[in-house]
mmCIF file with all atom_site columns, C-alpha atoms in Angstrom:
data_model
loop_
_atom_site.group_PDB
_atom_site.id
_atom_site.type_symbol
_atom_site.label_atom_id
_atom_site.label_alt_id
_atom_site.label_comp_id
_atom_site.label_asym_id
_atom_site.label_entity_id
_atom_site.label_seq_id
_atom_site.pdbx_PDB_ins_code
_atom_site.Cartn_x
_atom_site.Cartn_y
_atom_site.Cartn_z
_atom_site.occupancy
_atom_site.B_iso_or_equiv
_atom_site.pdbx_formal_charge
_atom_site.auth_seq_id
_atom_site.auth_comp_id
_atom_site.auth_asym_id
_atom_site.auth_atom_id
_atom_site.pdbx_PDB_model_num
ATOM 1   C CA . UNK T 1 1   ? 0.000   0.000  0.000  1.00 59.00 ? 1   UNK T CA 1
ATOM 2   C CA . UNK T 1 2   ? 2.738   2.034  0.971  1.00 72.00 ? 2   UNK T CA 1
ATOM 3   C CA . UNK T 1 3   ? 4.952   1.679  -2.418 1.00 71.00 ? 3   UNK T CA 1
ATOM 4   C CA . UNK T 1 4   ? 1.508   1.929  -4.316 1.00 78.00 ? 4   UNK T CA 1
ATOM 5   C CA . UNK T 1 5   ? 1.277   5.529  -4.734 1.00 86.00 ? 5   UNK T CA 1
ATOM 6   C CA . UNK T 1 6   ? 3.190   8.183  -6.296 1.00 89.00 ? 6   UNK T CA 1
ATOM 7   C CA . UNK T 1 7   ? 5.289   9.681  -3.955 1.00 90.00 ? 7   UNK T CA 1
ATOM 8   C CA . UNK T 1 8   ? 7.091   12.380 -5.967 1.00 90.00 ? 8   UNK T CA 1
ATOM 9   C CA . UNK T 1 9   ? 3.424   13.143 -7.407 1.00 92.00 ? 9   UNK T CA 1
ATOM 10  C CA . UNK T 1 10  ? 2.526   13.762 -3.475 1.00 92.00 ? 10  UNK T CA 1
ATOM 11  C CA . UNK T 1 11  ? 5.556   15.333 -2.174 1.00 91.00 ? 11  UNK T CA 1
ATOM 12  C CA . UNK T 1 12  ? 5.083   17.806 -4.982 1.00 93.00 ? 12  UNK T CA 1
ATOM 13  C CA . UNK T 1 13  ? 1.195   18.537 -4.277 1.00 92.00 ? 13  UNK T CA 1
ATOM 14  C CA . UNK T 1 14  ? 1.899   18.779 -0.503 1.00 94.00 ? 14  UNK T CA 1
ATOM 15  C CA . UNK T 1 15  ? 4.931   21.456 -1.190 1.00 94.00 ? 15  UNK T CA 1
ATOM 16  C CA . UNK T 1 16  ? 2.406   23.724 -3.150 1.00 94.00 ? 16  UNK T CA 1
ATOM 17  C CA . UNK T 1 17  ? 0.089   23.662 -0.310 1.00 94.00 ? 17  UNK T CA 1
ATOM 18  C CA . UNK T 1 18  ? 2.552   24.261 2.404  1.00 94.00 ? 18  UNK T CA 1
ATOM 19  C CA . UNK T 1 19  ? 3.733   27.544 0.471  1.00 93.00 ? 19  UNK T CA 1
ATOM 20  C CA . UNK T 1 20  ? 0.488   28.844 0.304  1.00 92.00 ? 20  UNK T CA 1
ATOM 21  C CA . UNK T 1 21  ? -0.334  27.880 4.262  1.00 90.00 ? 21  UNK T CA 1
ATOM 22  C CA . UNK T 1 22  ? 3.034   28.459 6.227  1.00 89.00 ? 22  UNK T CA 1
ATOM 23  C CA . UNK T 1 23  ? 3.935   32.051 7.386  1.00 88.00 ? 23  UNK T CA 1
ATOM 24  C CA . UNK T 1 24  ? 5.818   34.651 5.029  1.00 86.00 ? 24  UNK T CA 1
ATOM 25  C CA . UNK T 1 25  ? 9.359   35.128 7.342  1.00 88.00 ? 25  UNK T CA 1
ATOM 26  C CA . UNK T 1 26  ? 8.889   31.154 7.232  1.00 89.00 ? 26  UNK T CA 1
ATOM 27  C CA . UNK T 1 27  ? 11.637  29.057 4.500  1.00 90.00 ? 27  UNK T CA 1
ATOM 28  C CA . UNK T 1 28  ? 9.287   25.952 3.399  1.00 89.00 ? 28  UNK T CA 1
ATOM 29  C CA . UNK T 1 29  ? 10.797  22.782 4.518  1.00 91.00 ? 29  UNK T CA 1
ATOM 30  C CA . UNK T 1 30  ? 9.792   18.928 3.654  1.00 91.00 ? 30  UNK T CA 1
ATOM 31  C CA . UNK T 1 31  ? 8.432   18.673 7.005  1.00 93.00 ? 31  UNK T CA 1
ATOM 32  C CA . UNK T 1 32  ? 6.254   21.231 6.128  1.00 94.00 ? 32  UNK T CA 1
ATOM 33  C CA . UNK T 1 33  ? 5.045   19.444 2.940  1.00 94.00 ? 33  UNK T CA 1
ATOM 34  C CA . UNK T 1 34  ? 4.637   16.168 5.347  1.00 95.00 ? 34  UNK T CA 1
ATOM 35  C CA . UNK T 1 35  ? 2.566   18.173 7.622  1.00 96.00 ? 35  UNK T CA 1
ATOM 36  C CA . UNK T 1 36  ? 0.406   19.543 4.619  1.00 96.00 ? 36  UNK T CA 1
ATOM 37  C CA . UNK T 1 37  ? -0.129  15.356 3.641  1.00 96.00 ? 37  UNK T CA 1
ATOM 38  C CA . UNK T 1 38  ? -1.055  14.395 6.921  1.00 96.00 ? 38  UNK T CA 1
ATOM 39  C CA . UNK T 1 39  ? -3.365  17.167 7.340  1.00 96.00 ? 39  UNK T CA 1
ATOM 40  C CA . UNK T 1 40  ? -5.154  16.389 4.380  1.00 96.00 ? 40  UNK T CA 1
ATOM 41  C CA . UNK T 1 41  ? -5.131  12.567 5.135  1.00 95.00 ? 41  UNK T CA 1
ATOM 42  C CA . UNK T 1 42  ? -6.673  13.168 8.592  1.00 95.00 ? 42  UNK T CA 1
ATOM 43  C CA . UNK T 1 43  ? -9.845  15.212 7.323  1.00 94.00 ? 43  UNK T CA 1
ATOM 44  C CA . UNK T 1 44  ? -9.755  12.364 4.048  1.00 94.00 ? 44  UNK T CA 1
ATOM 45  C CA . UNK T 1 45  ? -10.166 9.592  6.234  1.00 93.00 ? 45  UNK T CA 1
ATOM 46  C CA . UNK T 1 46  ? -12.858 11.887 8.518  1.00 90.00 ? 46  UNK T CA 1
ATOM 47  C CA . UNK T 1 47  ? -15.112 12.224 6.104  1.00 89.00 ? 47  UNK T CA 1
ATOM 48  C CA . UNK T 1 48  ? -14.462 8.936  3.795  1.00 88.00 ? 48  UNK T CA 1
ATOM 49  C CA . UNK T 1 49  ? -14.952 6.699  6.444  1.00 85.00 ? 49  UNK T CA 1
ATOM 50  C CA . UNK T 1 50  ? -17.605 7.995  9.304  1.00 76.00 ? 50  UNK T CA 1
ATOM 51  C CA . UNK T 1 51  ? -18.304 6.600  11.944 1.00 72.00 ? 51  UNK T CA 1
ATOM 52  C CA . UNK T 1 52  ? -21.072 3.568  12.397 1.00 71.00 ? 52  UNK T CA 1
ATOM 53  C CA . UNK T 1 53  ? -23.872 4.851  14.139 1.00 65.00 ? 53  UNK T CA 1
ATOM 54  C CA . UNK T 1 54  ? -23.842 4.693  18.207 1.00 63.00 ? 54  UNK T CA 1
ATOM 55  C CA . UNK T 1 55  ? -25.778 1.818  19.257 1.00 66.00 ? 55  UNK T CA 1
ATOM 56  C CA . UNK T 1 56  ? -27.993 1.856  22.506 1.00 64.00 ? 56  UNK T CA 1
ATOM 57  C CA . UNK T 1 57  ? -27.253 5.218  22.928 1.00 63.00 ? 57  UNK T CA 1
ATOM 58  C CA . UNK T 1 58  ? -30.518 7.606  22.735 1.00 59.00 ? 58  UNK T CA 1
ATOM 59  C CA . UNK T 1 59  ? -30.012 9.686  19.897 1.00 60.00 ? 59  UNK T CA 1
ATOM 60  C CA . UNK T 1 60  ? -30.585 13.412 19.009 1.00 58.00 ? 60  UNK T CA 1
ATOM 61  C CA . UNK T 1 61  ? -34.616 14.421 19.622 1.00 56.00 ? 61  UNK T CA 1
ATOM 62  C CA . UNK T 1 62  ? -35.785 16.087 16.697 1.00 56.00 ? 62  UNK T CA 1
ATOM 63  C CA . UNK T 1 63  ? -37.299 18.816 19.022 1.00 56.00 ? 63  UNK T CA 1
ATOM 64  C CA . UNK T 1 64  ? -35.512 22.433 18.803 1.00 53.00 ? 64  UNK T CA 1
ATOM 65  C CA . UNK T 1 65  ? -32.457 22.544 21.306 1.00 58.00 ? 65  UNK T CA 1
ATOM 66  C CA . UNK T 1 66  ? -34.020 25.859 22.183 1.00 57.00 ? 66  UNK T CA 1
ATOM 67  C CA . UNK T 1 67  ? -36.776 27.613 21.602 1.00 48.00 ? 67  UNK T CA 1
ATOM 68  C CA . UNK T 1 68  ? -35.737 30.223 18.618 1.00 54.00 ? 68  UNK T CA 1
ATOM 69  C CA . UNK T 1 69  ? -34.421 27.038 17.594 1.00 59.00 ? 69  UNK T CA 1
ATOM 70  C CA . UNK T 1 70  ? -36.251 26.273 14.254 1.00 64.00 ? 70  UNK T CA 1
ATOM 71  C CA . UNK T 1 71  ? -36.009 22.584 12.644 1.00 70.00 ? 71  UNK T CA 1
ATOM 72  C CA . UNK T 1 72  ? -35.370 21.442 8.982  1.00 71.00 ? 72  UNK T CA 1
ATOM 73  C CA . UNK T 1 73  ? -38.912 20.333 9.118  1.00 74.00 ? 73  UNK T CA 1
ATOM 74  C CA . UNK T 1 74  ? -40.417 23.655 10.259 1.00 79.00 ? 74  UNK T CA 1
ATOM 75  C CA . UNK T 1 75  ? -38.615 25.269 7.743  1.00 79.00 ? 75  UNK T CA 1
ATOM 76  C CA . UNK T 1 76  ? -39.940 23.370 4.848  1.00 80.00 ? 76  UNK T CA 1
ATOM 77  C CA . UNK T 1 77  ? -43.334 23.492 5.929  1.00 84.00 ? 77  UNK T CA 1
ATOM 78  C CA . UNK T 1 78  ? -43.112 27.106 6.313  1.00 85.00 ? 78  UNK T CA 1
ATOM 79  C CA . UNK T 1 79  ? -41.963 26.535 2.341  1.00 85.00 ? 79  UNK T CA 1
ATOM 80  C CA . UNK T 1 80  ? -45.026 24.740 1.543  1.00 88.00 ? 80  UNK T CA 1
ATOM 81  C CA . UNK T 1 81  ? -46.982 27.212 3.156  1.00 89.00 ? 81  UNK T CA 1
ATOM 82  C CA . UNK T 1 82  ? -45.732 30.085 1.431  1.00 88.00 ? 82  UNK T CA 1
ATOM 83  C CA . UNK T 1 83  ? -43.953 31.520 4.257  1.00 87.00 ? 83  UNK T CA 1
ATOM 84  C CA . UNK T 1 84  ? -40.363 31.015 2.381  1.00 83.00 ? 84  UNK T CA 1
ATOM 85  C CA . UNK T 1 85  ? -39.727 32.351 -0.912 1.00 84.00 ? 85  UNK T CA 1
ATOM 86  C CA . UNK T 1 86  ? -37.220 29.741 -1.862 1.00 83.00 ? 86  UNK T CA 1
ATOM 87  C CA . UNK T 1 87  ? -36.359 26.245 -0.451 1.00 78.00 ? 87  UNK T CA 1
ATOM 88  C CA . UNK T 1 88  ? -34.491 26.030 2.191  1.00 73.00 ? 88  UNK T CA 1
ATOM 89  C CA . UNK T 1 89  ? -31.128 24.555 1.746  1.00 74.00 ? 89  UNK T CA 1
ATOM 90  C CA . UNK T 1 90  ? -30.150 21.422 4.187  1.00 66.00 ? 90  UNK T CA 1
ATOM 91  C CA . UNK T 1 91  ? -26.813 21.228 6.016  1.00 65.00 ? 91  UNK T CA 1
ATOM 92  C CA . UNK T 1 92  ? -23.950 21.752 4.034  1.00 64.00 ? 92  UNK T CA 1
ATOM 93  C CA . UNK T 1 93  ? -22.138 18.099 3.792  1.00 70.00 ? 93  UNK T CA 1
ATOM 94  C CA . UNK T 1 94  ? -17.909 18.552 2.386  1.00 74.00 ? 94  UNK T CA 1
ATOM 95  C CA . UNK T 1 95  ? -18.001 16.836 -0.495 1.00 82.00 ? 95  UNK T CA 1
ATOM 96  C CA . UNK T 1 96  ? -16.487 13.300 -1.297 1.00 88.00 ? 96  UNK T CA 1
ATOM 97  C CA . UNK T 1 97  ? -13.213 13.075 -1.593 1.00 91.00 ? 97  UNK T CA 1
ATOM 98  C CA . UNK T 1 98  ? -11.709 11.900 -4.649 1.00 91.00 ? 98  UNK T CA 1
ATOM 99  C CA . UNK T 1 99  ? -9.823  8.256  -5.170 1.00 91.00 ? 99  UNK T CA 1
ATOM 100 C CA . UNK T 1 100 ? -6.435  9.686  -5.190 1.00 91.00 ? 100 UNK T CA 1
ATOM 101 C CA . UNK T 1 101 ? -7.319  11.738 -2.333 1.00 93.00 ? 101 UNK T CA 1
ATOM 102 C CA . UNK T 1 102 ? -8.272  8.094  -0.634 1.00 93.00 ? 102 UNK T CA 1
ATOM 103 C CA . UNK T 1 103 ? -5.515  6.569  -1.681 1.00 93.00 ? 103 UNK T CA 1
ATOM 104 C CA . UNK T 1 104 ? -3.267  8.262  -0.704 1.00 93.00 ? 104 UNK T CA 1
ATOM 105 C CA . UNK T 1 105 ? -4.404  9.383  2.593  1.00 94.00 ? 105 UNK T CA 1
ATOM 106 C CA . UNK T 1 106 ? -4.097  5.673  3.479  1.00 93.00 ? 106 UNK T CA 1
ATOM 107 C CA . UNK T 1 107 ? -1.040  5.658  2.632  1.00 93.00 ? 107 UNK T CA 1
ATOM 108 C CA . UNK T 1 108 ? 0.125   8.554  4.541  1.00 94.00 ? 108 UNK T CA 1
ATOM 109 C CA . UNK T 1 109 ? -1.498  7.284  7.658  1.00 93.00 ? 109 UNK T CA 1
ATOM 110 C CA . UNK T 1 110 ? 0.184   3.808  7.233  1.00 92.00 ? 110 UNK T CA 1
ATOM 111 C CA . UNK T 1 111 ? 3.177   5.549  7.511  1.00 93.00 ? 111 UNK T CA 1
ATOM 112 C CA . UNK T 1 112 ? 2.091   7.299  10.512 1.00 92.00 ? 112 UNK T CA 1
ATOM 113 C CA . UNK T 1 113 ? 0.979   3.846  12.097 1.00 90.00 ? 113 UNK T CA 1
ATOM 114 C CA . UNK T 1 114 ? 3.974   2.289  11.311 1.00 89.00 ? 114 UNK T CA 1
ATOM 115 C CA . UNK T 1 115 ? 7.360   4.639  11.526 1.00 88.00 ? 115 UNK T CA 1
ATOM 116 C CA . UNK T 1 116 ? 5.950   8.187  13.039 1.00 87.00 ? 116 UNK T CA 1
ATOM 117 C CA . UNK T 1 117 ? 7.302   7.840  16.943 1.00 85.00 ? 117 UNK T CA 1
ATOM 118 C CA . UNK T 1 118 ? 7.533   4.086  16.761 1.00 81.00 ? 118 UNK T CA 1
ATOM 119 C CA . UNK T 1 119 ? 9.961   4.278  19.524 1.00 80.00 ? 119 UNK T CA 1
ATOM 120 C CA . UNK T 1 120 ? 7.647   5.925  21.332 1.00 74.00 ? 120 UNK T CA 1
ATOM 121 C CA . UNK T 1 121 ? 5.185   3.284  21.901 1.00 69.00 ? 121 UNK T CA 1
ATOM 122 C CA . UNK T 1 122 ? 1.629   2.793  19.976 1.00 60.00 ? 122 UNK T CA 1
ATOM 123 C CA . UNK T 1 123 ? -0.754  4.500  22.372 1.00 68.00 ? 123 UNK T CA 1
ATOM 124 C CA . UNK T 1 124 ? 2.019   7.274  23.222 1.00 82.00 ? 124 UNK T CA 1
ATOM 125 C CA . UNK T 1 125 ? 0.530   10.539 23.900 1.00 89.00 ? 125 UNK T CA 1
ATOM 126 C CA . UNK T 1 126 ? 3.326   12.281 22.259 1.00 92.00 ? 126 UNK T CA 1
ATOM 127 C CA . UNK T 1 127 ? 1.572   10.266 19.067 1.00 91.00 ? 127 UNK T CA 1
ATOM 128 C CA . UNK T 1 128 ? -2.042  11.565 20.488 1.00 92.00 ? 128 UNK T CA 1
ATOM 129 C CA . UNK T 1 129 ? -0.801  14.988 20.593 1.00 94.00 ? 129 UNK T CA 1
ATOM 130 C CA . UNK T 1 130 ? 0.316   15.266 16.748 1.00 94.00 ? 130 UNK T CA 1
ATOM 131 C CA . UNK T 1 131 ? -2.890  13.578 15.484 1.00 94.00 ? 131 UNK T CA 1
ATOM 132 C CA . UNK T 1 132 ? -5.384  15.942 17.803 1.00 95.00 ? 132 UNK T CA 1
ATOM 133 C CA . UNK T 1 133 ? -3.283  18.718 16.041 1.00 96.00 ? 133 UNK T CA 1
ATOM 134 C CA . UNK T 1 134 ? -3.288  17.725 12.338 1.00 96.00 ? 134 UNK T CA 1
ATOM 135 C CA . UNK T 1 135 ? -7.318  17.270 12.904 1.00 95.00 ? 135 UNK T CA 1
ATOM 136 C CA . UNK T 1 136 ? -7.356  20.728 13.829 1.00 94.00 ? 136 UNK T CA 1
ATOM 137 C CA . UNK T 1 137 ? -7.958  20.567 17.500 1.00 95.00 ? 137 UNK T CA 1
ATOM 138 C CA . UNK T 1 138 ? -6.441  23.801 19.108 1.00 95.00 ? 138 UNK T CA 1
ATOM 139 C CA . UNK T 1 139 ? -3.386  23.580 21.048 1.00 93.00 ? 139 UNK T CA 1
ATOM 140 C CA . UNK T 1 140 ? -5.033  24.510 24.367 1.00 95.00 ? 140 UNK T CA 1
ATOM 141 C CA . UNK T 1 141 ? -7.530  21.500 24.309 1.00 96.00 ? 141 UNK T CA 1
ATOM 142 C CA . UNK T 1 142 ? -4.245  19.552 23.254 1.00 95.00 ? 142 UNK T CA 1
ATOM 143 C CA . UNK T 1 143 ? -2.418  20.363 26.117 1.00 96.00 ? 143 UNK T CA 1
ATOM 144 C CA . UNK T 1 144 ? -5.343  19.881 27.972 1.00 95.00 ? 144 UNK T CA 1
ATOM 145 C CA . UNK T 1 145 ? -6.056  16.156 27.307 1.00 94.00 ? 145 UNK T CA 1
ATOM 146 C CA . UNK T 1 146 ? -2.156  15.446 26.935 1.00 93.00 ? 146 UNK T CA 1
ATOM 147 C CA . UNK T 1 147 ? -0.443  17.432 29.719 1.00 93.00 ? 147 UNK T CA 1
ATOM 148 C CA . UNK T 1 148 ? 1.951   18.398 27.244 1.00 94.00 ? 148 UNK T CA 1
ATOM 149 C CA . UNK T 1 149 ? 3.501   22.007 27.004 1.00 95.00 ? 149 UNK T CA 1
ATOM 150 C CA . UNK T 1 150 ? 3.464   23.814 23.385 1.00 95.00 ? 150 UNK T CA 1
ATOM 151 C CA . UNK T 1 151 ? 6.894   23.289 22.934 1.00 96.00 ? 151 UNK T CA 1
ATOM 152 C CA . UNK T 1 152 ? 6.730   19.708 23.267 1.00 93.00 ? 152 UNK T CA 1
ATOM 153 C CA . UNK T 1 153 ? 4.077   19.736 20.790 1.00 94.00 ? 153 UNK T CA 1
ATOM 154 C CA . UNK T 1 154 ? 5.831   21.195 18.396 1.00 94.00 ? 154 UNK T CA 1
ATOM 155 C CA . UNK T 1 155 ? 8.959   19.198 18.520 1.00 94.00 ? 155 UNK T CA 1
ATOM 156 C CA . UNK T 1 156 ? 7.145   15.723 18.756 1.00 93.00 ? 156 UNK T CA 1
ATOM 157 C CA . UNK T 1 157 ? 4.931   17.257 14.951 1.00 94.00 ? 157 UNK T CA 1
ATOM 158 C CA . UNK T 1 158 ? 8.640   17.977 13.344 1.00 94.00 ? 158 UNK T CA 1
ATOM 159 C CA . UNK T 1 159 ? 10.280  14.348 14.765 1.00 94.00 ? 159 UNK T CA 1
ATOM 160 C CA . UNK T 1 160 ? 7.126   12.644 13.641 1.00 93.00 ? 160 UNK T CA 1
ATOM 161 C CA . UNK T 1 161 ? 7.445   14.210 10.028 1.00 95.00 ? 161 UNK T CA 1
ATOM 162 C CA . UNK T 1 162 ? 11.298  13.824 9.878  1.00 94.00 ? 162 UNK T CA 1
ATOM 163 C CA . UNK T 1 163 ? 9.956   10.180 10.779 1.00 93.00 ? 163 UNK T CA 1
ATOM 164 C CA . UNK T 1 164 ? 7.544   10.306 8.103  1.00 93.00 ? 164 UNK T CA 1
ATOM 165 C CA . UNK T 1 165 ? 10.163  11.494 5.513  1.00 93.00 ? 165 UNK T CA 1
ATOM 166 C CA . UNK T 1 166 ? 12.348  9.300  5.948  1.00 93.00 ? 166 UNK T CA 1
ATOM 167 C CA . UNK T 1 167 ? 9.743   6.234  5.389  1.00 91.00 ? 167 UNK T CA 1
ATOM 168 C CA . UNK T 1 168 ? 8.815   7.979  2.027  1.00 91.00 ? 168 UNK T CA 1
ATOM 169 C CA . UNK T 1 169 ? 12.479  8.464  0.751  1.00 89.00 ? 169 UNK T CA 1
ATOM 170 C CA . UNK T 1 170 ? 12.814  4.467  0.696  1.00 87.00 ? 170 UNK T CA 1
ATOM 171 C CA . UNK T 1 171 ? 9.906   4.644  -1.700 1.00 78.00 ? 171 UNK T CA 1
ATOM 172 C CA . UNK T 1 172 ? 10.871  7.046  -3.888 1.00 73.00 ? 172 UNK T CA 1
#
């Protein structure tokens, strides 16, 4: 899976992005173009594979949360009425990500699974800490939940990449 993709192909997509997103006084680095891939591979594989429903678990009422709350349904009956002059939209859904997209998120995160911090053990929170940040969690809940300073962060995200690099130059 690993070997399967086109790693120059990748590299090269990830570098554009990671000019456009890193700061201006910032030199663009491969780490940087590693970040940009697993970045993209964590929201790929968040919204091409959901999760399965929770079982036994009461789900959402379809009451308003509040009262100015107004539903999908009361919304399109005020449509049908002739309340609304157009349709109400639903919610917005991202759109489906694309094969290559797929592809080669999985292969990104097999890489993470199998070289990013392997010496630091599977269920490491160092690990925990770089994946709550490429999902876009802000660094204050990730300190939170890891107990880890900002610093630490930081330095565990560029030796996980360096990691990552390294696994992709033996496919290249």
């Amino acid at each position: 899976m690993i070997g399967g993709i086109d790693w120059v192909r990748a590299i090269k997509h990830a570098e554009i992005v990671a000019v456009e997103n890193i700061r201006s006084d910032v030199q663009p680095k491969p780490e940087h173009a590693m970040w940009e891939l697993m970045k993209e591979a964590v929201q790929v594989s968040s919204i091409a594979y959901s999760a399965p429903p929770r079982v036994g678990y009461p789900s959402k009422s379809s009451l308003p949360d509040t009262v100015d709350d107004v539903s999908d349904w009361q919304r399109m009956a005020a449509y049908l009425r002739g309340e609304l002059s157009e349709m109400p939209t639903g919610h917005a859904r991202p759109p489906q990500p694309s094969a290559e997209q797929i592809t080669r998120a999985e292969a990104v995160l097999a890489i993470w699974h199998k070289h990013a911090l392997s010496r630091k053990g599977a269920k490491s929170r160092i690990k925990k800490a770089v994946y709550m940040k490429a999902s876009g969690v802000p660094d204050r809940k990730v300190r939170a939940v890891t107990g880890m300073t900002k610093q630490a962060i930081h330095s565990a995200k560029d030796e996980a990449m360096r990691d990552m690099l390294c696994a992709v130059r033996r496919f290249c």
